[in-house]
Short mmCIF file of C-alpha atoms and ligand atoms in Angstrom, two decimals:
data_model
loop_
_atom_site.label_atom_id
_atom_site.label_comp_id
_atom_site.label_asym_id
_atom_site.label_seq_id
_atom_site.Cartn_x
_atom_site.Cartn_y
_atom_site.Cartn_z
CA MET V 227 97.96 71.66 117.53
CA PRO V 228 96.75 75.21 116.96
CA THR V 229 98.37 76.98 114.03
CA SER V 230 100.73 79.74 115.18
CA GLU V 231 100.40 83.19 113.69
CA PHE V 232 103.67 82.84 111.81
CA THR V 233 102.94 79.38 110.44
CA LEU V 234 99.61 80.68 109.27
CA ILE V 235 101.14 83.68 107.50
CA TYR V 236 103.82 81.51 105.93
CA ARG V 237 101.37 78.82 104.83
CA TYR V 238 98.66 80.97 103.36
CA PHE V 239 100.01 84.38 102.47
CA SER V 240 103.73 84.43 101.80
CA ALA V 241 103.54 82.95 98.28
CA LEU V 242 101.39 85.72 96.81
CA GLY V 243 103.96 88.51 97.01
CA ARG V 244 105.87 88.46 93.75
CA GLY V 245 105.45 91.34 91.33
CA ASP V 246 107.30 93.67 89.00
CA ALA V 247 107.43 96.51 91.50
CA VAL V 248 108.19 94.36 94.57
CA ASP V 249 111.74 94.55 95.99
CA LEU V 250 110.79 93.02 99.35
CA SER V 251 107.59 91.19 100.25
CA VAL V 252 106.06 89.39 103.26
CA GLY V 253 108.53 88.51 106.03
CA ASP V 254 110.25 91.71 107.16
CA ASP V 255 108.96 94.75 109.04
CA CYS V 256 107.95 96.56 105.85
CA ALA V 257 107.53 95.63 102.23
CA ILE V 258 109.56 97.66 99.72
CA LEU V 259 107.97 98.63 96.41
CA ARG V 260 109.55 100.50 93.52
CA LEU V 261 107.94 103.43 91.73
CA GLY V 262 108.98 104.15 88.15
CA GLU V 263 110.72 107.36 87.09
CA GLY V 264 108.22 110.22 87.13
CA GLU V 265 105.57 108.33 89.13
CA ARG V 266 103.83 108.99 92.44
CA LEU V 267 102.05 106.73 94.91
CA ALA V 268 98.25 106.32 95.01
CA THR V 269 96.89 104.50 98.06
CA SER V 270 93.52 103.61 99.54
CA VAL V 271 92.17 101.27 102.22
CA ASP V 272 88.84 99.46 102.66
CA THR V 273 87.48 97.40 105.54
CA LEU V 274 84.90 94.63 105.29
CA VAL V 275 83.12 93.58 108.48
CA ALA V 276 81.29 90.24 108.55
CA GLY V 277 77.54 90.74 108.69
CA VAL V 278 77.86 94.36 107.51
CA HIS V 279 79.68 94.15 104.16
CA PHE V 280 79.05 90.51 103.37
CA LEU V 281 76.62 87.86 104.60
CA GLU V 282 78.01 85.73 107.43
CA ASP V 283 77.65 82.53 105.37
CA THR V 284 79.59 83.82 102.31
CA PHE V 285 82.08 81.29 100.99
CA PRO V 286 85.55 82.40 102.20
CA GLU V 287 87.02 82.24 98.70
CA ASP V 288 84.47 84.85 97.62
CA ILE V 289 85.25 86.98 100.69
CA GLY V 290 88.93 87.03 99.73
CA PHE V 291 88.34 87.89 96.08
CA ARG V 292 85.70 90.48 96.86
CA ALA V 293 87.77 92.23 99.55
CA ALA V 294 90.69 92.60 97.14
CA SER V 295 88.40 93.71 94.29
CA ILE V 296 86.67 96.38 96.33
CA ALA V 297 90.00 97.88 97.33
CA ALA V 298 91.49 97.53 93.83
CA SER V 299 88.41 99.27 92.41
CA ASP V 300 89.64 102.51 93.99
CA LEU V 301 92.89 102.20 92.03
CA ALA V 302 90.81 101.64 88.89
CA ALA V 303 88.78 104.78 89.57
CA MET V 304 91.99 106.84 89.74
CA GLY V 305 93.57 105.26 86.67
CA ALA V 306 96.45 103.91 88.75
CA ARG V 307 98.81 101.10 87.82
CA PRO V 308 98.57 98.39 90.51
CA LEU V 309 101.74 97.86 92.57
CA GLY V 310 100.62 95.74 95.50
CA MET V 311 98.28 95.33 98.47
CA THR V 312 98.47 94.59 102.17
CA VAL V 313 95.78 92.70 104.09
CA ALA V 314 94.97 93.10 107.78
CA LEU V 315 92.98 90.10 108.89
CA THR V 316 91.09 89.77 112.16
CA LEU V 317 89.87 86.20 112.67
CA PRO V 318 87.78 84.59 115.40
CA GLU V 319 89.93 81.44 115.06
CA ALA V 320 92.70 80.01 112.88
CA ASP V 321 90.49 77.68 110.88
CA ASP V 322 92.48 75.93 108.13
CA PHE V 323 89.52 75.33 105.85
CA TRP V 324 88.53 78.98 106.05
CA LEU V 325 92.09 80.30 105.60
CA ASN V 326 92.78 78.00 102.69
CA ALA V 327 89.65 79.06 100.80
CA PHE V 328 90.11 82.73 101.70
CA SER V 329 93.72 82.74 100.51
CA GLN V 330 92.63 81.12 97.23
CA GLY V 331 90.20 83.98 96.67
CA LEU V 332 93.00 86.46 97.37
CA ALA V 333 95.31 84.51 95.06
CA ALA V 334 92.75 84.76 92.25
CA ALA V 335 92.67 88.54 92.66
CA VAL V 336 96.48 88.76 92.87
CA ALA V 337 96.74 86.93 89.53
CA ASP V 338 93.80 88.64 87.85
CA TYR V 339 94.87 92.19 88.77
CA ASP V 340 98.63 91.72 88.88
CA LEU V 341 98.36 93.02 92.45
CA PRO V 342 100.76 91.09 94.69
CA LEU V 343 100.08 90.64 98.42
CA VAL V 344 103.19 92.22 99.97
CA GLY V 345 102.33 92.31 103.68
CA GLY V 346 99.65 92.49 106.29
CA ASP V 347 98.71 91.91 109.87
CA THR V 348 96.93 89.00 111.56
CA THR V 349 94.97 89.32 114.79
CA LYS V 350 92.21 87.55 116.71
CA GLY V 351 88.73 89.03 117.03
CA SER V 352 85.48 89.18 115.10
CA LEU V 353 85.94 88.58 111.38
CA THR V 354 87.16 91.76 109.70
CA ILE V 355 89.22 92.17 106.55
CA THR V 356 91.08 95.36 105.71
CA VAL V 357 92.79 95.67 102.34
CA GLN V 358 95.17 98.51 101.52
CA VAL V 359 96.08 98.98 97.88
CA LEU V 360 99.10 100.74 96.44
CA GLY V 361 99.29 102.00 92.90
CA ALA V 362 101.36 104.25 90.68
CA LEU V 363 100.24 107.40 88.87
CA PRO V 364 102.19 109.75 86.63
CA LEU V 365 103.28 112.98 88.33
CA ASP V 366 100.92 115.00 86.14
CA GLY V 367 97.88 112.72 85.80
CA ALA V 368 95.03 111.09 87.76
CA LEU V 369 91.32 110.47 87.29
CA LEU V 370 89.73 112.74 89.88
CA ARG V 371 86.09 113.28 90.84
CA SER V 372 86.52 117.00 90.38
CA GLY V 373 87.20 117.36 86.65
CA ALA V 374 83.73 117.13 85.05
CA ARG V 375 82.86 120.19 82.92
CA VAL V 376 79.59 121.47 81.46
CA GLY V 377 79.13 119.85 78.04
CA ASP V 378 80.92 116.61 78.96
CA GLU V 379 79.07 113.33 78.49
CA VAL V 380 78.44 110.80 81.26
CA TYR V 381 79.28 107.11 80.81
CA VAL V 382 79.25 103.89 82.80
CA SER V 383 81.07 100.63 82.18
CA GLY V 384 79.44 97.20 82.05
CA THR V 385 75.92 96.71 83.40
CA LEU V 386 74.34 98.13 86.54
CA GLY V 387 72.09 96.72 89.25
CA ASP V 388 73.26 93.11 88.98
CA ALA V 389 74.96 92.98 92.38
CA ALA V 390 71.94 94.51 94.12
CA ALA V 391 69.70 91.91 92.45
CA GLY V 392 72.14 89.15 93.44
CA LEU V 393 72.11 90.34 97.05
CA ALA V 394 68.31 90.54 97.01
CA PHE V 395 68.16 86.95 95.75
CA LEU V 396 70.60 85.80 98.45
CA SER V 397 68.43 87.57 101.03
CA ASP V 398 65.30 85.72 99.79
CA SER V 399 63.67 88.90 98.48
CA GLU V 400 60.64 88.33 96.28
CA LEU V 401 61.72 91.32 94.16
CA CYS V 402 64.22 89.11 92.35
CA SER V 403 63.04 85.76 90.96
CA PRO V 404 65.75 84.51 88.60
CA ALA V 405 65.99 81.27 86.69
CA PRO V 406 68.95 79.19 87.98
CA ASP V 407 71.45 80.40 85.34
CA ASN V 408 70.57 84.01 85.93
CA ALA V 409 70.69 83.53 89.70
CA GLY V 410 74.25 82.24 89.34
CA PHE V 411 75.26 85.26 87.25
CA LEU V 412 73.68 87.83 89.59
CA VAL V 413 75.11 86.24 92.73
CA GLN V 414 78.57 86.16 91.12
CA ARG V 415 78.24 89.84 90.33
CA PHE V 416 77.76 90.51 94.05
CA ASN V 417 80.25 88.00 95.43
CA ARG V 418 83.00 88.35 92.82
CA PRO V 419 82.96 91.88 91.42
CA ARG V 420 85.83 92.63 89.05
CA ALA V 421 87.77 95.86 89.52
CA ARG V 422 87.96 97.76 86.20
CA LEU V 423 91.69 98.37 86.38
CA GLU V 424 92.38 98.13 82.63
CA LEU V 425 89.53 100.52 81.87
CA GLY V 426 90.76 103.01 84.47
CA ARG V 427 94.21 103.09 82.93
CA GLU V 428 92.69 103.47 79.47
CA LEU V 429 90.67 106.47 80.69
CA LEU V 430 93.67 108.20 82.25
CA GLY V 431 94.34 111.34 80.23
CA ARG V 432 90.96 111.01 78.44
CA ALA V 433 88.19 111.13 81.04
CA SER V 434 87.61 114.45 82.79
CA ALA V 435 86.32 112.74 85.98
CA ALA V 436 85.73 109.22 87.28
CA ILE V 437 84.47 107.26 90.29
CA ASP V 438 83.81 103.61 90.99
CA ILE V 439 80.21 102.66 91.73
CA SER V 440 80.17 101.16 95.21
CA ASP V 441 77.15 102.92 96.75
CA GLY V 442 74.91 103.09 93.67
CA LEU V 443 75.02 105.21 90.52
CA LEU V 444 73.00 108.15 91.88
CA ALA V 445 75.04 108.41 95.07
CA ASP V 446 78.39 108.06 93.31
CA ALA V 447 77.52 110.30 90.34
CA GLY V 448 76.50 112.78 93.05
CA HIS V 449 80.10 112.77 94.30
CA ILE V 450 81.34 113.74 90.83
CA ALA V 451 78.69 116.48 90.64
CA ALA V 452 79.63 117.86 94.07
CA ALA V 453 83.38 117.70 93.54
CA SER V 454 83.12 119.24 90.05
CA GLY V 455 80.52 121.90 90.87
CA VAL V 456 78.17 120.75 88.09
CA LYS V 457 74.91 118.82 87.56
CA LEU V 458 74.88 115.33 86.07
CA VAL V 459 71.73 114.66 84.03
CA ILE V 460 71.13 110.93 83.65
CA ASP V 461 68.56 109.26 81.41
CA PRO V 462 67.27 106.13 83.22
CA GLU V 463 66.23 104.64 79.85
CA GLN V 464 69.87 104.50 78.78
CA LEU V 465 71.15 102.54 81.78
CA PRO V 466 72.84 99.32 80.65
CA LEU V 467 71.06 96.28 82.15
CA SER V 468 72.23 92.70 81.85
CA ALA V 469 69.92 90.17 80.20
CA ALA V 470 69.98 88.26 83.49
CA LEU V 471 68.72 91.24 85.47
CA ALA V 472 66.08 92.16 82.88
CA ALA V 473 64.74 88.59 83.01
CA SER V 474 64.69 88.41 86.81
CA ALA V 475 62.85 91.51 88.02
CA SER V 476 60.17 93.97 86.91
CA PRO V 477 61.44 96.75 84.61
CA GLU V 478 60.83 99.31 87.38
CA GLN V 479 62.74 97.30 89.96
CA ALA V 480 65.61 96.61 87.56
CA ARG V 481 65.92 100.32 86.81
CA LEU V 482 65.76 101.17 90.50
CA TRP V 483 68.60 98.76 91.25
CA ALA V 484 70.62 100.17 88.36
CA LEU V 485 70.18 103.67 89.79
CA THR V 486 70.56 103.02 93.49
CA GLY V 487 71.96 99.51 94.03
CA GLY V 488 75.58 99.45 95.12
CA ASP V 489 78.33 96.88 94.85
CA ASP V 490 78.68 96.66 91.05
CA TYR V 491 82.14 98.31 91.07
CA GLU V 492 81.71 99.55 87.52
CA LEU V 493 83.16 102.97 86.68
CA CYS V 494 81.11 106.12 86.12
CA PHE V 495 83.09 108.75 84.18
CA THR V 496 82.76 111.88 82.09
CA LEU V 497 84.32 112.46 78.69
CA PRO V 498 84.59 115.73 76.78
CA ALA V 499 81.94 115.78 74.00
CA GLY V 500 83.22 114.07 70.85
CA GLU V 501 85.73 111.88 72.73
CA SER V 502 84.87 108.25 72.01
CA ALA V 503 84.36 105.84 74.92
CA PRO V 504 86.16 102.51 75.24
CA PRO V 505 84.18 99.40 74.19
CA GLY V 506 81.76 98.08 76.80
CA CYS V 507 80.85 101.55 78.06
CA THR V 508 77.45 103.23 77.65
CA ARG V 509 76.60 106.91 77.42
CA ILE V 510 73.93 107.63 80.03
CA GLY V 511 73.72 111.42 80.15
CA GLN V 512 75.50 114.75 80.12
CA VAL V 513 76.97 117.41 82.36
CA GLU V 514 75.00 120.64 82.77
CA PRO V 515 75.29 123.76 84.90
CA GLY V 516 73.82 123.33 88.38
CA GLU V 517 74.27 120.81 91.13
CA GLY V 518 73.41 117.24 92.05
CA VAL V 519 72.14 114.41 89.86
CA ASP V 520 68.94 114.69 87.85
CA CYS V 521 67.50 111.39 86.60
CA GLY V 522 64.04 112.78 85.84
CA MET V 523 62.48 110.81 88.68
CA ALA V 524 61.78 111.77 92.27
CA LEU V 525 63.78 109.15 94.15
CA ASP V 526 64.84 108.99 97.72
CA ILE V 527 68.55 108.57 97.07
CA PRO V 528 70.19 106.49 99.74
CA ALA V 529 73.59 108.13 100.31
CA GLY V 530 75.18 104.69 100.46
CA TYR V 531 75.32 102.57 103.59
CA GLN V 532 75.46 104.80 106.66
CA HIS V 533 77.55 103.18 109.38
CA PHE V 534 76.67 105.62 112.18
P1 ADP Y 128 105.40 93.07 112.71
O1 ADP Y 128 105.14 92.63 114.11
O2 ADP Y 128 106.80 93.48 112.43
O3 ADP Y 128 104.38 94.05 112.21
P2 ADP Y 128 104.02 90.72 111.91
O4 ADP Y 128 104.38 89.66 112.88
O5 ADP Y 128 102.72 91.41 112.07
O6 ADP Y 128 105.22 91.75 111.81
O7 ADP Y 128 104.05 90.08 110.44
C1 ADP Y 128 105.18 89.38 109.97
C2 ADP Y 128 105.23 89.50 108.45
O8 ADP Y 128 104.09 88.85 107.90
C3 ADP Y 128 105.20 90.93 107.95
O9 ADP Y 128 106.01 91.01 106.80
C4 ADP Y 128 103.75 91.15 107.59
O10 ADP Y 128 103.63 92.12 106.56
C5 ADP Y 128 103.34 89.76 107.13
N1 ADP Y 128 101.90 89.48 107.36
C6 ADP Y 128 101.25 89.38 108.54
N2 ADP Y 128 99.94 89.07 108.37
C7 ADP Y 128 99.75 88.97 107.03
C8 ADP Y 128 98.63 88.70 106.21
N3 ADP Y 128 97.41 88.44 106.70
N4 ADP Y 128 98.83 88.69 104.86
C9 ADP Y 128 100.02 88.95 104.35
N5 ADP Y 128 101.13 89.19 105.06
C10 ADP Y 128 101.00 89.22 106.39
MG1 MG Y 129 102.28 93.48 112.49
#
């Protein structure tokens, strides 16, 4: 017997909705979330379309985790405290294997980020996943793209270029030839990126500007430069590369992926000179008068994936 929409919601999604800020979760017409005294709501939404944002044969557990991570990454980039998310799911069919694995991926993100699933929508059509995230910010604080000032220093978290290398490997590109262990690491970095929510909250009140790296460092640093009215000067030699990436591609290709590859979901941020960065972050440059991003190389910067 085909699974009804309501059975499906009850079976796979209604158990993921508990959280500190949740007064009412899945089951009514709206969810009700509580903001603390002196807080305001931060919200963002991201859509993943099969074949555009992930390969058609991606394991559904990874699709669930990645969809939630990509959306949660925007909360991280603002320094917001996670409150909850809603998921609008368009499915070609109600396939129990797929839904079970997908909901396990979502459940992993719910637990990892303390980001309960408080509602959503379920429809039939070609596979599309839309995740809306809700977070809390103090009335007087947020990590914006627009706050970088001349003299600030530029940092990134983690390592860059891994997800692009992982995607290249999955797409059978000869540019990435990893040993099995390294292949596993790089593919995980693409399929299961981790939103830097703790780092974002740590940077709130300290960083002058921040963005999450979804389209590639040069493109995303360019958004900080444009919004702040400054130039970001980046030294490609300082970019943090994982051992797995360094061992799997030529130095030139690894650096190119670190500069232009998207999907790492690390944070790029600016700190006033003298302010120390949290552990796991690397200084990659500084803020100067001017505009755009200067990495000392003439590169054709892809402005991220262009849908139209
Ligand atoms: P309505 O018609 O009032 O919008 P729905 O029938 O779409 O309600 O959904 C019933 C309940 O199930 C709502 O609380 C909704 O938020 C929740 N819901 C629907 N789809 C999902 C989903 N994919 N994940 C989580 N909750 C969902
Ligand atoms: Mg509905």
